[in-house]
Amino acid sequence: MQIGELSRRTGASVRMLRYYEEQGLLVPTRTDSGYRVYQEADVDRVARIRCMLSAALPSGVVGQALRFLLDGRAVIPDEPADRARLAETLQGELDTLTEKIAALQHSRDLLATIVSDVRGDVVGPGRPGDPGGAVVRRSVRKAGPAVGRTRGAGRHIDG
């Protein structure tokens, strides 16, 4: 299939598919005239790429995950120090995602409470949580000329 069809089938823009190719995440073959040709398996690959990128994983980490998950050829360093650095990088990404998930869960819980309170008529005028009379309300007047200033032909204005 060509890039337009892959775009339609995956919902990824043609521009994004080219970006994935630039990053080494997607490797189409080329025809003699230079057209990209994608395989059926690339539909699933693009879905996985989009999922991982939407989880804020860097493209390098996505590439390593794809090689491990889909390509069956994980690129794991031979040297223990290199493996330790890779594990540290991946753990950092995992920790970041865990923190984001916790923050999103907290926001979701707060929003769910607010929705429940609004639907249950628990908050609002005269209800708990309504600042009501504790709020000092001030009227707002249009700003006029300052007191004691003169306007025009020396007329005095007493604001």
GROMACS .gro file of C-alpha atoms in nm:
model
  159
    1MET     CA    1   0.000   0.000   0.000
    2GLN     CA    2   0.116   0.355  -0.055
    3ILE     CA    3   0.151   0.630   0.206
    4GLY     CA    4  -0.194   0.781   0.142
    5GLU     CA    5  -0.369   0.452   0.209
    6LEU     CA    6  -0.162   0.389   0.523
    7SER     CA    7  -0.254   0.737   0.640
    8ARG     CA    8  -0.626   0.672   0.582
    9ARG     CA    9  -0.614   0.335   0.755
   10THR     CA   10  -0.421   0.452   1.061
   11GLY     CA   11  -0.540   0.810   1.106
   12ALA     CA   12  -0.178   0.929   1.104
   13SER     CA   13  -0.108   1.216   0.867
   14VAL     CA   14   0.124   1.164   0.572
   15ARG     CA   15   0.359   1.410   0.738
   16MET     CA   16   0.366   1.202   1.058
   17LEU     CA   17   0.433   0.884   0.861
   18ARG     CA   18   0.730   1.054   0.698
   19TYR     CA   19   0.849   1.165   1.041
   20TYR     CA   20   0.825   0.807   1.167
   21GLU     CA   21   1.036   0.702   0.871
   22GLU     CA   22   1.295   0.975   0.945
   23GLN     CA   23   1.317   0.848   1.302
   24GLY     CA   24   1.369   0.490   1.185
   25LEU     CA   25   1.039   0.375   1.336
   26LEU     CA   26   0.881   0.285   1.003
   27VAL     CA   27   1.080   0.141   0.711
   28PRO     CA   28   0.890   0.123   0.383
   29THR     CA   29   1.034  -0.024   0.068
   30ARG     CA   30   1.062   0.197  -0.240
   31THR     CA   31   0.952   0.139  -0.597
   32ASP     CA   32   1.184   0.218  -0.887
   33SER     CA   33   1.009   0.553  -0.920
   34GLY     CA   34   1.066   0.630  -0.548
   35TYR     CA   35   0.716   0.570  -0.411
   36ARG     CA   36   0.697   0.431  -0.059
   37VAL     CA   37   0.536   0.090  -0.025
   38TYR     CA   38   0.408  -0.030   0.312
   39GLN     CA   39   0.315  -0.377   0.428
   40GLU     CA   40  -0.008  -0.481   0.601
   41ALA     CA   41   0.189  -0.522   0.928
   42ASP     CA   42   0.274  -0.150   0.914
   43VAL     CA   43  -0.087  -0.067   1.007
   44ASP     CA   44  -0.033  -0.231   1.347
   45ARG     CA   45   0.317  -0.083   1.374
   46VAL     CA   46   0.183   0.272   1.323
   47ALA     CA   47  -0.085   0.210   1.588
   48ARG     CA   48   0.183   0.104   1.836
   49ILE     CA   49   0.407   0.398   1.744
   50ARG     CA   50   0.122   0.644   1.797
   51CYS     CA   51   0.030   0.484   2.129
   52MET     CA   52   0.384   0.500   2.264
   53LEU     CA   53   0.448   0.853   2.139
   54SER     CA   54   0.118   0.971   2.290
   55ALA     CA   55   0.246   0.832   2.621
   56ALA     CA   56   0.532   1.084   2.583
   57LEU     CA   57   0.800   0.825   2.517
   58PRO     CA   58   1.094   0.962   2.316
   59SER     CA   59   1.125   0.823   1.965
   60GLY     CA   60   1.451   0.646   2.056
   61VAL     CA   61   1.277   0.452   2.331
   62VAL     CA   62   0.986   0.380   2.095
   63GLY     CA   63   1.234   0.243   1.840
   64GLN     CA   64   1.390   0.012   2.097
   65ALA     CA   65   1.049  -0.108   2.212
   66LEU     CA   66   0.940  -0.177   1.853
   67ARG     CA   67   1.254  -0.373   1.780
   68PHE     CA   68   1.187  -0.582   2.088
   69LEU     CA   69   0.809  -0.619   2.050
   70LEU     CA   70   0.765  -0.647   1.675
   71ASP     CA   71   1.094  -0.712   1.508
   72GLY     CA   72   1.216  -0.988   1.738
   73ARG     CA   73   1.562  -0.841   1.747
   74ALA     CA   74   1.602  -0.645   2.064
   75VAL     CA   75   1.905  -0.423   2.068
   76ILE     CA   76   2.037  -0.483   2.417
   77PRO     CA   77   2.396  -0.374   2.478
   78ASP     CA   78   2.653  -0.643   2.552
   79GLU     CA   79   2.847  -0.441   2.809
   80PRO     CA   80   2.703  -0.441   3.163
   81ALA     CA   81   2.764  -0.066   3.203
   82ASP     CA   82   2.577   0.004   2.877
   83ARG     CA   83   2.288  -0.221   2.986
   84ALA     CA   84   2.277  -0.042   3.321
   85ARG     CA   85   2.253   0.296   3.142
   86LEU     CA   86   1.977   0.166   2.917
   87ALA     CA   87   1.788   0.021   3.214
   88GLU     CA   88   1.827   0.356   3.394
   89THR     CA   89   1.689   0.543   3.093
   90LEU     CA   90   1.394   0.308   3.061
   91GLN     CA   91   1.329   0.323   3.437
   92GLY     CA   92   1.331   0.703   3.417
   93GLU     CA   93   1.070   0.691   3.141
   94LEU     CA   94   0.863   0.447   3.346
   95ASP     CA   95   0.887   0.669   3.655
   96THR     CA   96   0.783   0.975   3.452
   97LEU     CA   97   0.482   0.792   3.313
   98THR     CA   98   0.387   0.670   3.660
   99GLU     CA   99   0.397   1.030   3.789
  100LYS     CA  100   0.188   1.156   3.497
  101ILE     CA  101  -0.066   0.879   3.549
  102ALA     CA  102  -0.091   0.965   3.920
  103ALA     CA  103  -0.138   1.336   3.841
  104LEU     CA  104  -0.402   1.257   3.579
  105GLN     CA  105  -0.581   1.019   3.818
  106HIS     CA  106  -0.587   1.291   4.085
  107SER     CA  107  -0.729   1.542   3.834
  108ARG     CA  108  -0.985   1.287   3.720
  109ASP     CA  109  -1.095   1.213   4.076
  110LEU     CA  110  -1.129   1.584   4.153
  111LEU     CA  111  -1.332   1.644   3.838
  112ALA     CA  112  -1.554   1.343   3.913
  113THR     CA  113  -1.622   1.485   4.260
  114ILE     CA  114  -1.713   1.824   4.116
  115VAL     CA  115  -1.945   1.667   3.857
  116SER     CA  116  -2.110   1.456   4.126
  117ASP     CA  117  -2.156   1.759   4.353
  118VAL     CA  118  -2.306   1.967   4.073
  119ARG     CA  119  -2.542   1.689   3.966
  120GLY     CA  120  -2.640   1.619   4.325
  121ASP     CA  121  -2.708   1.989   4.391
  122VAL     CA  122  -2.452   1.976   4.672
  123VAL     CA  123  -2.276   2.295   4.570
  124GLY     CA  124  -2.406   2.627   4.451
  125PRO     CA  125  -2.596   2.920   4.603
  126GLY     CA  126  -2.694   2.843   4.961
  127ARG     CA  127  -2.518   2.506   4.961
  128PRO     CA  128  -2.205   2.384   5.141
  129GLY     CA  129  -1.898   2.503   4.964
  130ASP     CA  130  -2.069   2.824   4.850
  131PRO     CA  131  -1.878   3.119   4.992
  132GLY     CA  132  -2.212   3.304   5.002
  133GLY     CA  133  -2.210   3.597   5.243
  134ALA     CA  134  -1.843   3.553   5.324
  135VAL     CA  135  -1.755   3.708   4.991
  136VAL     CA  136  -1.743   4.084   4.996
  137ARG     CA  137  -1.916   4.208   4.686
  138ARG     CA  138  -1.821   4.548   4.551
  139SER     CA  139  -2.002   4.746   4.292
  140VAL     CA  140  -1.793   4.857   4.004
  141ARG     CA  141  -1.840   5.211   3.880
  142LYS     CA  142  -1.720   5.350   3.554
  143ALA     CA  143  -1.411   5.556   3.597
  144GLY     CA  144  -1.488   5.924   3.553
  145PRO     CA  145  -1.274   6.232   3.570
  146ALA     CA  146  -1.073   6.269   3.887
  147VAL     CA  147  -1.207   6.496   4.163
  148GLY     CA  148  -1.066   6.845   4.159
  149ARG     CA  149  -0.953   6.835   3.797
  150THR     CA  150  -1.067   7.086   3.548
  151ARG     CA  151  -1.201   7.010   3.209
  152GLY     CA  152  -1.245   7.230   2.908
  153ALA     CA  153  -1.261   7.605   2.972
  154GLY     CA  154  -1.157   7.591   3.334
  155ARG     CA  155  -1.476   7.432   3.466
  156HIS     CA  156  -1.419   7.262   3.798
  157ILE     CA  157  -1.555   6.910   3.835
  158ASP     CA  158  -1.645   6.769   4.175
  159GLY     CA  159  -1.654   6.406   4.067
   0.00000   0.00000   0.00000
